[in-house]
Amino acid sequence: MKRFKSYLPFILVILIIIIFKEPRYHVMNYAWIGVVALIIGIILIFEFIESSRIKRIKKWKSGIPGKYMHIIKFSLFLGVPISSIIIFIILDNSEFYYSIIIILIPLLFLFGWFGFLDWKKCYKIYYDEKYNPILQK
């Protein structure tokens, strides 16, 4: 709840814009509201990933997972559902084929990159804890 409160001013600004936006603009529709809500959800997901990093590193004691497997997990478990939600939200305004090309494929690569960066950070923290005697005291 503490992290949610840190994002509360941004959420309030978005809600004020949604409420007081003039209806004559075409920008104001349900797809736009859904995408904004999804962006807020993605931010909260990444906050959860950051907070659960220590728990994931403790699981590495039995063996370090492969880099490519970590990248594939991020792409499949985060990239595919989020891109599917975005495609479902804007399906009335776009064609399915172009949504796959413009949304799904770039998000798979983007979340794969996030997975690589997360693995790299976990790897660094794991070996710092394992081999740095100053941190162990």
C-alpha atoms as one frame of an Amber mdcrd trajectory, in Angstrom:
protein
   0.000   0.000   0.000   2.940   2.305   0.692   4.127   2.049  -2.911   0.610
   2.609  -4.189   0.451   5.843  -2.200   3.625   7.043  -3.907   1.842   6.775
  -7.278  -1.423   8.278  -6.042  -0.669  11.850  -7.277  -0.078  10.560 -10.819
  -3.277   8.534 -10.727  -5.229  11.557  -9.506  -3.848  13.737 -12.310  -4.856
  11.124 -14.871  -8.351  10.861 -13.382  -8.759  14.661 -13.422  -7.726  14.736
 -17.080 -10.193  11.969 -17.877 -13.074  13.626 -16.025 -12.591  17.185 -17.289
 -11.486  16.391 -20.843 -13.819  17.913 -23.389 -15.873  15.224 -25.112 -15.379
  16.693 -28.576 -11.855  15.257 -28.755 -11.583  11.747 -30.170  -8.715  10.904
 -27.836 -11.097  10.361 -24.947 -12.432   6.832 -25.329 -12.331   3.554 -23.443
  -9.219   2.316 -25.242  -7.242   5.307 -24.034  -8.440   4.840 -20.459  -7.548
   1.140 -20.630  -4.037   1.828 -21.913  -3.447   4.394 -19.147  -4.665   1.912
 -16.525  -2.414  -0.748 -18.056   0.621   1.552 -17.833  -0.105   2.121 -14.156
  -0.396  -1.648 -13.728   2.932  -2.218 -15.483   4.611   0.248 -13.134   3.197
  -1.628 -10.139   4.333  -4.967 -11.623   7.885  -3.675 -11.935   7.755  -2.432
  -8.359   6.793  -5.955  -7.303   9.623  -7.446  -9.383  12.111  -5.099  -7.705
  10.849  -5.980  -4.228  10.923  -9.745  -4.870  14.495  -9.754  -6.206  16.030
 -10.794  -2.849  13.677 -13.786  -2.606  14.626 -14.877  -6.119  18.326 -14.552
  -5.344  17.925 -16.796  -2.287  16.594 -19.503  -4.612  19.852 -19.288  -6.564
  21.720 -21.136  -3.793  20.787 -24.448  -5.414  21.925 -23.285  -8.835  22.008
 -20.205 -10.989  19.295 -20.270 -13.648  20.334 -19.797 -17.241  20.410 -16.322
 -18.692  18.381 -17.240 -21.761  15.760 -19.049 -19.711  15.365 -15.948 -17.540
  14.949 -13.816 -20.678  12.354 -16.211 -22.108  10.410 -16.238 -18.823  10.179
 -12.445 -18.806   9.119 -12.388 -22.462   6.493 -15.088 -22.111   5.095 -14.370
 -18.659   5.098 -10.564 -18.879   5.435  -9.568 -22.533   2.768 -11.823 -24.033
  -0.007 -11.089 -21.480   0.610  -7.338 -21.512   0.717  -7.157 -25.302  -2.419
  -9.325 -25.479  -4.219  -6.928 -23.160  -3.121  -3.948 -25.243  -4.230  -5.655
 -28.465  -7.589  -6.539 -26.901  -8.074  -2.941 -25.708  -7.378  -1.354 -29.088
  -8.784  -4.129 -31.299 -11.687  -1.968 -32.494  -9.305   0.757 -33.679  -6.638
  -1.388 -35.338  -6.163  -4.461 -37.453  -5.019  -7.628 -35.761  -2.084  -8.292
 -38.098  -0.613  -4.831 -37.605  -1.139  -5.091 -33.859   0.965  -8.246 -33.822
   3.741  -6.577 -35.811   3.712  -3.218 -34.010   2.814  -4.262 -30.445   3.511
  -7.940 -29.746   6.920  -8.390 -31.355   8.511  -5.203 -29.934   7.113  -5.926
 -26.468   8.554  -9.442 -26.554  11.989  -8.009 -27.285  11.529  -5.241 -24.714
  10.556  -7.612 -21.922  13.347  -9.955 -22.966  15.715  -7.039 -22.476  14.167
  -6.375 -19.048  14.703 -10.054 -18.205  18.344  -9.815 -19.240  18.860  -6.724
 -17.084  17.112  -8.394 -14.139  19.269 -11.522 -14.485  22.394  -9.378 -14.686
  21.436  -7.456 -11.524  20.560 -10.665  -9.642  23.839 -12.212 -10.780  25.804
  -9.219  -9.523  24.048  -9.155  -6.150  24.438 -12.938  -5.751  28.183 -12.871
  -6.335  28.677  -9.745  -4.260  27.018 -11.503  -1.327  28.907 -14.727  -1.953
  32.440 -13.407  -2.410  32.583 -10.036  -0.674  33.544 -10.628   2.973  32.660
  -7.063   3.998  29.007  -7.557   3.089  28.822 -10.846   5.002  29.598  -9.253
   8.376
